[in-house]
Tab-separated table of C-alpha atoms and ligand atoms in Angstrom:
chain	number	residue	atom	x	y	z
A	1	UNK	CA	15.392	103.246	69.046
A	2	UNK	CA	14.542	103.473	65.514
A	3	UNK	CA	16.596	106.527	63.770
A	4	UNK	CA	15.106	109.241	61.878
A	5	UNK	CA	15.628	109.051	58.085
A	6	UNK	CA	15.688	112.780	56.142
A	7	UNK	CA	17.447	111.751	53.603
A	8	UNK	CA	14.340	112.529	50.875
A	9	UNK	CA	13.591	115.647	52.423
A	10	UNK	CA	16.815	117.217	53.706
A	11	UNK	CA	19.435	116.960	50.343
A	12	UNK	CA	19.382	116.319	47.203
A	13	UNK	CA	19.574	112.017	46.364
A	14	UNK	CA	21.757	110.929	43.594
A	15	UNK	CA	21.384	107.226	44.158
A	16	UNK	CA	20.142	105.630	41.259
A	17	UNK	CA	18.374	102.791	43.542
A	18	UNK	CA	16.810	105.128	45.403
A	19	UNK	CA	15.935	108.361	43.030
A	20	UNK	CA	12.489	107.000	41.470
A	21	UNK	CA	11.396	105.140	44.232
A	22	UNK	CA	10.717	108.589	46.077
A	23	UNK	CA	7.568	109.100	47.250
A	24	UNK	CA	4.857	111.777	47.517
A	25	UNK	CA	2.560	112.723	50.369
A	26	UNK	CA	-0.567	110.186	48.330
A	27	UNK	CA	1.606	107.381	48.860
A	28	UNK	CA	2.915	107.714	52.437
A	29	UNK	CA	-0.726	108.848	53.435
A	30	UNK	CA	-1.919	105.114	52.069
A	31	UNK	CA	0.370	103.130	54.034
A	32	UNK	CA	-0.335	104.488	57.015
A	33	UNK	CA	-3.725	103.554	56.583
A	34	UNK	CA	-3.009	100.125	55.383
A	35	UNK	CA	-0.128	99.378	57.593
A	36	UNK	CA	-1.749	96.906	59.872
A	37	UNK	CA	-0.816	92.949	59.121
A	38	UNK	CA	-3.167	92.056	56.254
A	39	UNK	CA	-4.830	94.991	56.152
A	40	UNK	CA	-6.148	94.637	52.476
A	41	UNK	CA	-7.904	91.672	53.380
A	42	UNK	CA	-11.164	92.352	55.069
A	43	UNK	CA	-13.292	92.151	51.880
A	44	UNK	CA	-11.392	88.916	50.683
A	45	UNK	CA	-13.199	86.144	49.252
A	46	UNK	CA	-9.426	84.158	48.558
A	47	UNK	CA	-8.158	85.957	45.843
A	48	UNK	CA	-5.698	88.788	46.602
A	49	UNK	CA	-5.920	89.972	42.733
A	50	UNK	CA	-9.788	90.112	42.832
A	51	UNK	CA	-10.330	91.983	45.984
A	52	UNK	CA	-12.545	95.210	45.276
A	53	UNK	CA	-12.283	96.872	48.246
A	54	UNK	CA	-9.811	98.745	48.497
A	55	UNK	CA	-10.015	98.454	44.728
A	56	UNK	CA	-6.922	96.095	43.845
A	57	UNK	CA	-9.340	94.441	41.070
A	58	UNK	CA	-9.151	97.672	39.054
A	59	UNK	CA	-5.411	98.295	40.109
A	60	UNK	CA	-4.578	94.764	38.105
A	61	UNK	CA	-6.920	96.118	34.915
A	62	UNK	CA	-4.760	99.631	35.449
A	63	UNK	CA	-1.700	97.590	35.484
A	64	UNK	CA	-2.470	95.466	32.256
A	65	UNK	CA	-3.782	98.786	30.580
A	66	UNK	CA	-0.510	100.718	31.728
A	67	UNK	CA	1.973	98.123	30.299
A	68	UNK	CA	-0.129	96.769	27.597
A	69	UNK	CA	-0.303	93.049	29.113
A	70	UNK	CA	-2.770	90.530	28.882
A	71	UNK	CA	-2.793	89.866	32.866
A	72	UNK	CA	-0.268	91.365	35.430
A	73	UNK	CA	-0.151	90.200	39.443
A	74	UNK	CA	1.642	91.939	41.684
A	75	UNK	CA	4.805	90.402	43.381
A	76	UNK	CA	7.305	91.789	45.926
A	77	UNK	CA	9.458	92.713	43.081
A	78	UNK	CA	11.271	92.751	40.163
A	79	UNK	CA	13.167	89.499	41.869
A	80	UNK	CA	10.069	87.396	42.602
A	81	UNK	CA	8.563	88.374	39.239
A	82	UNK	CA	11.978	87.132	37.485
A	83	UNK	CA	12.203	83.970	39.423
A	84	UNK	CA	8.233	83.110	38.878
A	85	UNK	CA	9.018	83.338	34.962
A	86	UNK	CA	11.983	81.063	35.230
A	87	UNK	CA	10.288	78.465	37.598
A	88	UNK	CA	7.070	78.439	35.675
A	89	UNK	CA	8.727	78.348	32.379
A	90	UNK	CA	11.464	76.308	32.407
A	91	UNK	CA	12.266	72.408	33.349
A	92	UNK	CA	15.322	70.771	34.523
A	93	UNK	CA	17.735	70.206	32.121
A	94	UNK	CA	17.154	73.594	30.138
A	95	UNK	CA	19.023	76.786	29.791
A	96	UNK	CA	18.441	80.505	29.625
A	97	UNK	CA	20.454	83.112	28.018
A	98	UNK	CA	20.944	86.432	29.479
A	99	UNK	CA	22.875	90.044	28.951
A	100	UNK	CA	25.691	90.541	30.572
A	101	UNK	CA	24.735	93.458	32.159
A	102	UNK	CA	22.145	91.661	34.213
A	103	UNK	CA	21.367	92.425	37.451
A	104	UNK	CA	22.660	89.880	40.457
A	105	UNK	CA	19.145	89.277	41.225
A	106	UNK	CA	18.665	87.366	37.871
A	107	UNK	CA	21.421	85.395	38.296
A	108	UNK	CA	20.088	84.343	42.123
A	109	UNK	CA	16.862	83.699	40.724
A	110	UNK	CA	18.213	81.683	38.050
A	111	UNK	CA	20.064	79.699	40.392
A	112	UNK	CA	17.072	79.357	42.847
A	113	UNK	CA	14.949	77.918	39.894
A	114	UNK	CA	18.610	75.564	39.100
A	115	UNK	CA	18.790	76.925	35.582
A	116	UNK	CA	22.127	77.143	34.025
A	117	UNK	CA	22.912	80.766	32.659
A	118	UNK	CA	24.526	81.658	29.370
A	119	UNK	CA	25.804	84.983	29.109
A	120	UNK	CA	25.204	87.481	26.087
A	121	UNK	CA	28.174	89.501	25.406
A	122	UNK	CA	28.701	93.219	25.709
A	123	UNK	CA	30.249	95.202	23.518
A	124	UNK	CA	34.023	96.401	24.767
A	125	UNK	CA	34.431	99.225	26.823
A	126	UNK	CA	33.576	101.838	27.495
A	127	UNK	CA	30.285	101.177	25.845
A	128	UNK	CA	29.135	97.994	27.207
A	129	UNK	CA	26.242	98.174	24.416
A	130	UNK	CA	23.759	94.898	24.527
A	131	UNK	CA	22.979	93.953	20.891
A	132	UNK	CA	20.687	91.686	18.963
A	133	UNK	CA	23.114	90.097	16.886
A	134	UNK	CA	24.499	89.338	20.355
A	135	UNK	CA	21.686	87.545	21.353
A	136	UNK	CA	21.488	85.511	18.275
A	137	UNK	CA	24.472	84.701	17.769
A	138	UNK	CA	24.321	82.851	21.634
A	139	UNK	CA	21.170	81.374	21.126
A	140	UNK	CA	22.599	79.954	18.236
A	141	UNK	CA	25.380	78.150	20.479
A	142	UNK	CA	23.194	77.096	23.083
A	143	UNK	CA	21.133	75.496	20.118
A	144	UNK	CA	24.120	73.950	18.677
A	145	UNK	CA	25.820	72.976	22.356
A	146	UNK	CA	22.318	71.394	23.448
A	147	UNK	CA	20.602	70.166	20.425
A	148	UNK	CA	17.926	72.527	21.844
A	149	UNK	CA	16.928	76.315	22.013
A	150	UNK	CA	17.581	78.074	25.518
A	151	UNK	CA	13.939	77.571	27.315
A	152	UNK	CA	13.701	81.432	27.595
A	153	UNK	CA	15.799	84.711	27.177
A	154	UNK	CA	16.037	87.505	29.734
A	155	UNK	CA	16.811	91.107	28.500
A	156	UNK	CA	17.667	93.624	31.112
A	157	UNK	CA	15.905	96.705	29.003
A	158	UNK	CA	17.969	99.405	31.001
A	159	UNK	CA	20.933	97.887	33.741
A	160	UNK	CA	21.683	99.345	36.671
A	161	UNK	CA	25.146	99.629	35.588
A	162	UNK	CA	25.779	101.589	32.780
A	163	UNK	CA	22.291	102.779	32.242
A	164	UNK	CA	22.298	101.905	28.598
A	165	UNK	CA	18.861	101.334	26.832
A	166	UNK	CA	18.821	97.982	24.673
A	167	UNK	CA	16.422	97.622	21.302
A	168	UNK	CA	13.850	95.173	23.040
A	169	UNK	CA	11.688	95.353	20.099
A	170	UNK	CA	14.884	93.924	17.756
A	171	UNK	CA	15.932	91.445	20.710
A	172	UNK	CA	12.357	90.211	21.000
A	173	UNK	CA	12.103	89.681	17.133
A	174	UNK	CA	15.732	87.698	17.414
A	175	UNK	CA	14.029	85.577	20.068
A	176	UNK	CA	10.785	84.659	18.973
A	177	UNK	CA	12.503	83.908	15.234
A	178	UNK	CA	14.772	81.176	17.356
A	179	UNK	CA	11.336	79.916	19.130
A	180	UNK	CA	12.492	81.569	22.560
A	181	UNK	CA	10.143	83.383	24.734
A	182	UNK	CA	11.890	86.966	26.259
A	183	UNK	CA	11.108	87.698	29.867
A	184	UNK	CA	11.671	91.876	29.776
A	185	UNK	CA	13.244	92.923	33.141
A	186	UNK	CA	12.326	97.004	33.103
A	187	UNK	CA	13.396	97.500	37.056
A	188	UNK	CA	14.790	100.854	35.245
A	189	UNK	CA	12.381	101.463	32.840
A	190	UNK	CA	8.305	101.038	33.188
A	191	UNK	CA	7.365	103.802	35.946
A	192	UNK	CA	10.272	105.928	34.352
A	193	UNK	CA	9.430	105.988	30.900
A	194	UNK	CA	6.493	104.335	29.018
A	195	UNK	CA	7.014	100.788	27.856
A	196	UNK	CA	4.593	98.607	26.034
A	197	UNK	CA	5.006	95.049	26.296
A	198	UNK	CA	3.174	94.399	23.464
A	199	UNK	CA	4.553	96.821	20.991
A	200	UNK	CA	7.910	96.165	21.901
A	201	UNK	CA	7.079	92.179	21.181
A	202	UNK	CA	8.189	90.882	24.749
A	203	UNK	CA	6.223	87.403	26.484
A	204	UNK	CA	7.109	88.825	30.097
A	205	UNK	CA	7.777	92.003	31.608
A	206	UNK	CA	8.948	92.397	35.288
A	207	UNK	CA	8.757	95.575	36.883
A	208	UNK	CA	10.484	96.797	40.199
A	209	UNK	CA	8.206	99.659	41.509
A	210	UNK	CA	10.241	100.560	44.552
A	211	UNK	CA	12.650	101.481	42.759
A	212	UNK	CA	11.042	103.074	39.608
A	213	UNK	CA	7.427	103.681	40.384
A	214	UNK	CA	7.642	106.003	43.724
A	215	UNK	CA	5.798	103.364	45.657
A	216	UNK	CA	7.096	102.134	49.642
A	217	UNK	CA	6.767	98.722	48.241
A	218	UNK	CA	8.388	96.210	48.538
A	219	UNK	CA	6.325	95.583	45.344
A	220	UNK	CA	7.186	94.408	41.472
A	221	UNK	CA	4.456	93.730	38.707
A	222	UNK	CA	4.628	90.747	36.447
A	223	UNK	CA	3.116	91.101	33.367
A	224	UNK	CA	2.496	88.726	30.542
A	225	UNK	CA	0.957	88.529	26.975
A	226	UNK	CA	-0.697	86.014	25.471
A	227	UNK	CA	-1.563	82.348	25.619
A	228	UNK	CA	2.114	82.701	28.266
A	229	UNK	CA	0.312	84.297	30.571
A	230	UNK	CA	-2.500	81.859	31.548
A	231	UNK	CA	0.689	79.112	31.951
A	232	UNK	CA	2.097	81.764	34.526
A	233	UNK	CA	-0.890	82.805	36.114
A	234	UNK	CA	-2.515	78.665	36.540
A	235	UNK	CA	-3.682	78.111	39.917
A	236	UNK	CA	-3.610	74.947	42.317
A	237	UNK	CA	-5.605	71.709	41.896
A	238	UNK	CA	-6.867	71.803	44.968
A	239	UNK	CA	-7.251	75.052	46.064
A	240	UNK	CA	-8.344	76.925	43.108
A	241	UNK	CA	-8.453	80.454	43.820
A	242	UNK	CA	-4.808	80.140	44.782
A	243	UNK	CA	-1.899	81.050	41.942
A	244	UNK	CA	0.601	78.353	42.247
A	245	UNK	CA	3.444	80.349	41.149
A	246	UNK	CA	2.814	83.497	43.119
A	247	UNK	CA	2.302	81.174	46.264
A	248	UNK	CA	-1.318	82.356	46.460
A	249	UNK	CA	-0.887	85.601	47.603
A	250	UNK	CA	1.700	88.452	47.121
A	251	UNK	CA	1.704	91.966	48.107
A	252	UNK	CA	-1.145	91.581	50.794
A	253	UNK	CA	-1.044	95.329	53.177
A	254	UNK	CA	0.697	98.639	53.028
A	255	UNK	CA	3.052	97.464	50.168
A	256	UNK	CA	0.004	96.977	47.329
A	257	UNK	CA	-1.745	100.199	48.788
A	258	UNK	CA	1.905	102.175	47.980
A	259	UNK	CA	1.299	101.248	44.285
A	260	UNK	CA	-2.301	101.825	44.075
A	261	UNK	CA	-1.468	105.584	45.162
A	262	UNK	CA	1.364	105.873	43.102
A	263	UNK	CA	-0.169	104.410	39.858
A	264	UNK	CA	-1.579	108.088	38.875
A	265	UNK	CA	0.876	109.543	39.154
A	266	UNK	CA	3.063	107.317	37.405
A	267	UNK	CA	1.265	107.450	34.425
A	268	UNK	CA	1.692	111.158	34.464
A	269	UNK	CA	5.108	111.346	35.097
A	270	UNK	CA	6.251	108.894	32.271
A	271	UNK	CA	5.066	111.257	29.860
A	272	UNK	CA	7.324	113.880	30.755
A	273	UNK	CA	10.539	110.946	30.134
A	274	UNK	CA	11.470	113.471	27.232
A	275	UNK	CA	12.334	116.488	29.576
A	276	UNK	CA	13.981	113.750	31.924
A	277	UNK	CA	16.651	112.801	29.796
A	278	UNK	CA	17.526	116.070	28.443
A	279	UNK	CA	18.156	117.065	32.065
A	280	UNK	CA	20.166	113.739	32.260
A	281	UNK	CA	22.044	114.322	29.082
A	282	UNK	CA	22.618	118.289	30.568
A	283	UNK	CA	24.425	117.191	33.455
A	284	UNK	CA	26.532	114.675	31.621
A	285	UNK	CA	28.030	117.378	29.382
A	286	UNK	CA	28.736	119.683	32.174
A	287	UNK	CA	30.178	116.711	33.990
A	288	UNK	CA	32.742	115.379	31.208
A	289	UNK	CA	33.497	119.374	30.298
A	290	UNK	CA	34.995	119.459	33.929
A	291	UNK	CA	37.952	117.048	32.218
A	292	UNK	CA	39.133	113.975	33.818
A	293	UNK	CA	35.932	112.904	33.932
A	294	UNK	CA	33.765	110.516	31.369
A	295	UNK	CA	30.259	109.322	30.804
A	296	UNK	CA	30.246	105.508	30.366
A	297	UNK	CA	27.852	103.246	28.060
A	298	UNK	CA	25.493	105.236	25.747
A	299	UNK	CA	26.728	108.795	24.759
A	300	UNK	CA	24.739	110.512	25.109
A	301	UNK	CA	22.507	108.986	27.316
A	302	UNK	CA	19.352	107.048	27.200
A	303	UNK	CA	19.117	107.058	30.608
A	304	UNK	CA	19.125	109.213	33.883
A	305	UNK	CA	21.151	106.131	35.721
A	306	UNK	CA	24.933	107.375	35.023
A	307	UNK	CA	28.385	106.120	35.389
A	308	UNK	CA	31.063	108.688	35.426
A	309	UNK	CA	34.703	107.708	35.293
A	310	UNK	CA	36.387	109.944	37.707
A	311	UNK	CA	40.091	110.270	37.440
A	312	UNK	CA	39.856	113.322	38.336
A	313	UNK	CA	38.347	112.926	41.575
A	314	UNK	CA	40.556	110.201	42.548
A	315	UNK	CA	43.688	112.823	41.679
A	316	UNK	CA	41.986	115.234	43.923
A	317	UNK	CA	41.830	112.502	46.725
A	318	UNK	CA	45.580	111.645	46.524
A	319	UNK	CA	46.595	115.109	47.161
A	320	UNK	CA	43.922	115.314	50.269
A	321	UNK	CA	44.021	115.012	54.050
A	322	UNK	CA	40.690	112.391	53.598
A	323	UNK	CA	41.892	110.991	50.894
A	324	UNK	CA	38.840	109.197	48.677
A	325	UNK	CA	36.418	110.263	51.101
A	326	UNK	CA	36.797	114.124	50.660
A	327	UNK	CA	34.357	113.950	47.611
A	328	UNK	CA	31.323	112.317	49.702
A	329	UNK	CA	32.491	114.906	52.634
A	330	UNK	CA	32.419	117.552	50.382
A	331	UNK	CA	29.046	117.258	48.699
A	332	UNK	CA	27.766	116.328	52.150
A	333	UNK	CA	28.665	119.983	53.370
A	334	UNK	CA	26.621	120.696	50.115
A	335	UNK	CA	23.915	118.891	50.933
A	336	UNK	CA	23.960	116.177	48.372
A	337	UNK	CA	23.392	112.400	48.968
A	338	UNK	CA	23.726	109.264	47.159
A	339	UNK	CA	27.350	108.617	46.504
A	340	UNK	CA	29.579	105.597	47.919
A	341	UNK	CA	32.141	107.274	50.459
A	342	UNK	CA	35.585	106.485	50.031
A	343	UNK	CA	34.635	106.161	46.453
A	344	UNK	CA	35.959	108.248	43.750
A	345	UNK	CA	37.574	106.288	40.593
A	346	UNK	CA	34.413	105.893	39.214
A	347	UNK	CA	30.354	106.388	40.770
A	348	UNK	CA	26.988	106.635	39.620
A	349	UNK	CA	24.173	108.883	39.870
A	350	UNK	CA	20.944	109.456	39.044
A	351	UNK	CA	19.492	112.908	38.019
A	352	UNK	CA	15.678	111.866	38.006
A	353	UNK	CA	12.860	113.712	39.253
A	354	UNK	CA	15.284	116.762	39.851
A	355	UNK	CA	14.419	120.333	38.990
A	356	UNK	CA	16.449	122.376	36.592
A	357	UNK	CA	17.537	124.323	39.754
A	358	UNK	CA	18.408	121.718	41.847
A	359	UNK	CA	20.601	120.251	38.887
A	360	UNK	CA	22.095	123.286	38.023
A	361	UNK	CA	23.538	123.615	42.096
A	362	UNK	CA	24.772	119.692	41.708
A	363	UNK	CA	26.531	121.156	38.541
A	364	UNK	CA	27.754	123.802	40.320
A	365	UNK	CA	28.899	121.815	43.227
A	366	UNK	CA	30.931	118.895	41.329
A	367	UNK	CA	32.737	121.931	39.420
A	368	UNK	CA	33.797	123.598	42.549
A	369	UNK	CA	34.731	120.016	44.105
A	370	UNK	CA	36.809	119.481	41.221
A	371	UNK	CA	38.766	123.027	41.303
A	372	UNK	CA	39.657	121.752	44.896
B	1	PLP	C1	17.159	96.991	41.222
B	1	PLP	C2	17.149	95.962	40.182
B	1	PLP	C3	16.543	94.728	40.410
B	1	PLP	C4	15.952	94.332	41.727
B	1	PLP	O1	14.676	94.877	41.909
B	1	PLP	P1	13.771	94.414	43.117
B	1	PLP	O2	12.427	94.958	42.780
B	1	PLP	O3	14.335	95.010	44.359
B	1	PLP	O4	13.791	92.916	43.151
B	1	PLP	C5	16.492	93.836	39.371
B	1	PLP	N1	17.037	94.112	38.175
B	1	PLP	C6	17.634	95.291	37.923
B	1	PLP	C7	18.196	95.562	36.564
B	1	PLP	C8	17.723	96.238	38.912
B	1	PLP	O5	18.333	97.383	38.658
């Protein structure tokens, strides 16, 4: 028996994994018409990327349009897209740098592609801030340490734990300057807000749009710019309509279809990013004017990802019968989703796609939670 999931429809989702990956009637009404094994390939003449019906050809022209890249291939996700940069780019015996606040995913890809890691530094707490001097400063030690420049740089433009926006554009200029290519991972940003690759002065971008583009997925975009992305993109000796690096074929049924449906609407929403992240910055205020409570990294905000230090909470919890799970019981009875249970020290949450209205009663709840 497979259970029933309501969790979208029945309460209000704070999880910041989850919040932008949400998806509308379009997309669910594509994969069920795609949901058959291969489904997307009845028209194929070998080449996933070039198939024109259903109209993936012009879904990889969107793509490159919508994040200003040279050529962009779907992938499972933000992952695969990370570990086809590293694999493609690097050889043994090289390096990479990376922020600190990466994601585990691009330290597992960087393992799977047997790369050894260097870590930019954050700022202290409770900022965490990623900054280009940072990034010089360790390719400059790598340099010195190797005799060589790291083979490429990752920047995570907005991570998942602090939900701090980094200066890409400044980071890229640092890396180019030391002869280092910057692969952009934006599992947080592009589908959120608008990012161009090209503007900002990045070689790679990786994109996660399960979790940030309202698609089913699983499905990432890698894009690339330049003379980088024909290395990326090369195909096999032998069988020549097949992309070495993407094992020939990627997101091949429902998964692709998700993104195709999702793609207009995507490049809608981004444009309202502005009225997102006052509602972010909103709830933040009301949050820390509860006392006992804080906003970590940026403040205010850049982001709608938050994470709150909650002494407060964890007070509560001490003094009640379910100890740290009261707060996830309590918001349950509310109907709101999304936190850890048993967690209340610290959590995040996410405030995107929410109405005014529907913000305003999480408001409302946490303050009553915290009078408790
Ligand atoms: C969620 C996340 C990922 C993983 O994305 P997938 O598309 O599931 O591979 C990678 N990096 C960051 C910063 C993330 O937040």
């Amino acid at each position: 028996m497979i259970q029933d999931r309501y969790r979208e429809e029945l309460t209000i989702n704070l999880n910041p994994l989850q919040s932008a990956g949400r998806t509308n009637a379009e997309v669910r009404k594509a994969v069920m018409r795609y949901v058959d094994g291969y489904s997307v390939c009845d028209a194929c003449n070998g080449v996933l990327h070039a198939i024109e019906k259903p109209d993936i050809c012009n879904l990889v022209k969107d793509l490159c349009e919508f994040l200003n890249v040279d050529d962009a291939k779907t992938t499972a996700g933000a992952r695969e897209a990370k570990f086809a940069v590293m694999h493609s780019e690097c050889k043994p015996g090289d390096t990479i740098v990376v922020d600190s606040n990466a994601h585990y995913t691009t330290f597992v890809a960087a393992a799977r592609a047997k790369l050894p890691v260097v870590e930019v530094p954050a700022t202290e707490a409770p900022e965490h801030l990623i900054k280009p001097e940072a990034y010089a400063q360790t390719i400059d030690e790598v340099k010195k340490e190797n005799g060589k420049p790291p083979a490429l740089a990752l920047l995570t433009h907005v991570d998942g734990e602090y939900g701090n926006l980094t200066d890409a554009a400044a980071i890229a200029t640092v890396c180019h300057d030391a002869g280092v290519p910057l692969l952009l991972n934006t599992a947080y940003t592009t589908g959120r807000m608008t990012v161009d690759a090209r503007e900002l002065g990045v070689d790679f971008v990786a994109c996660s749009c399960h979790k940030s583009w309202g698609a089913c997925g699983p499905i990432g975009v890698l894009g690339a710019v330049g003379e980088k992305a024909e290395h990326l993109f090369r195909v096999h000796e032998r069988f020549p309509k097949k992309n070495t690096e993407l094992l020939g074929c990627t997101a091949r049924g429902s998964n692709i279809m998700s993104l195709m449906a999702a793609l207009p609407y995507v490049r809608e929403r981004v444009k309202k990013w502005d009225a997102e992240l006052a509602n972010a910055r909103w709830f933040a205020e009301k949050m820390e004017s509860l006392g006992g409570i804080k906003l970590l990294g940026d403040n205010p905000t850049n982001h709608d990802l938050m994470r709150f230090e909650t002494p407060k909470f964890f007070e509560i919890g001490q003094k009640n019968r379910k100890r740290g799970y009261f707060l996830h019981k309590e918001l349950t009875k509310r109907g709101i989703s999304g936190l850890k249970p048993g967690q209340t020290k610290w959590f995040k949450v996410s405030t995107y796609g929410l109405s005014k209205s529907q913000l305003e009663y999480v408001a409302d709840a946490f303050a009553k939670i915290a009078d408790m």
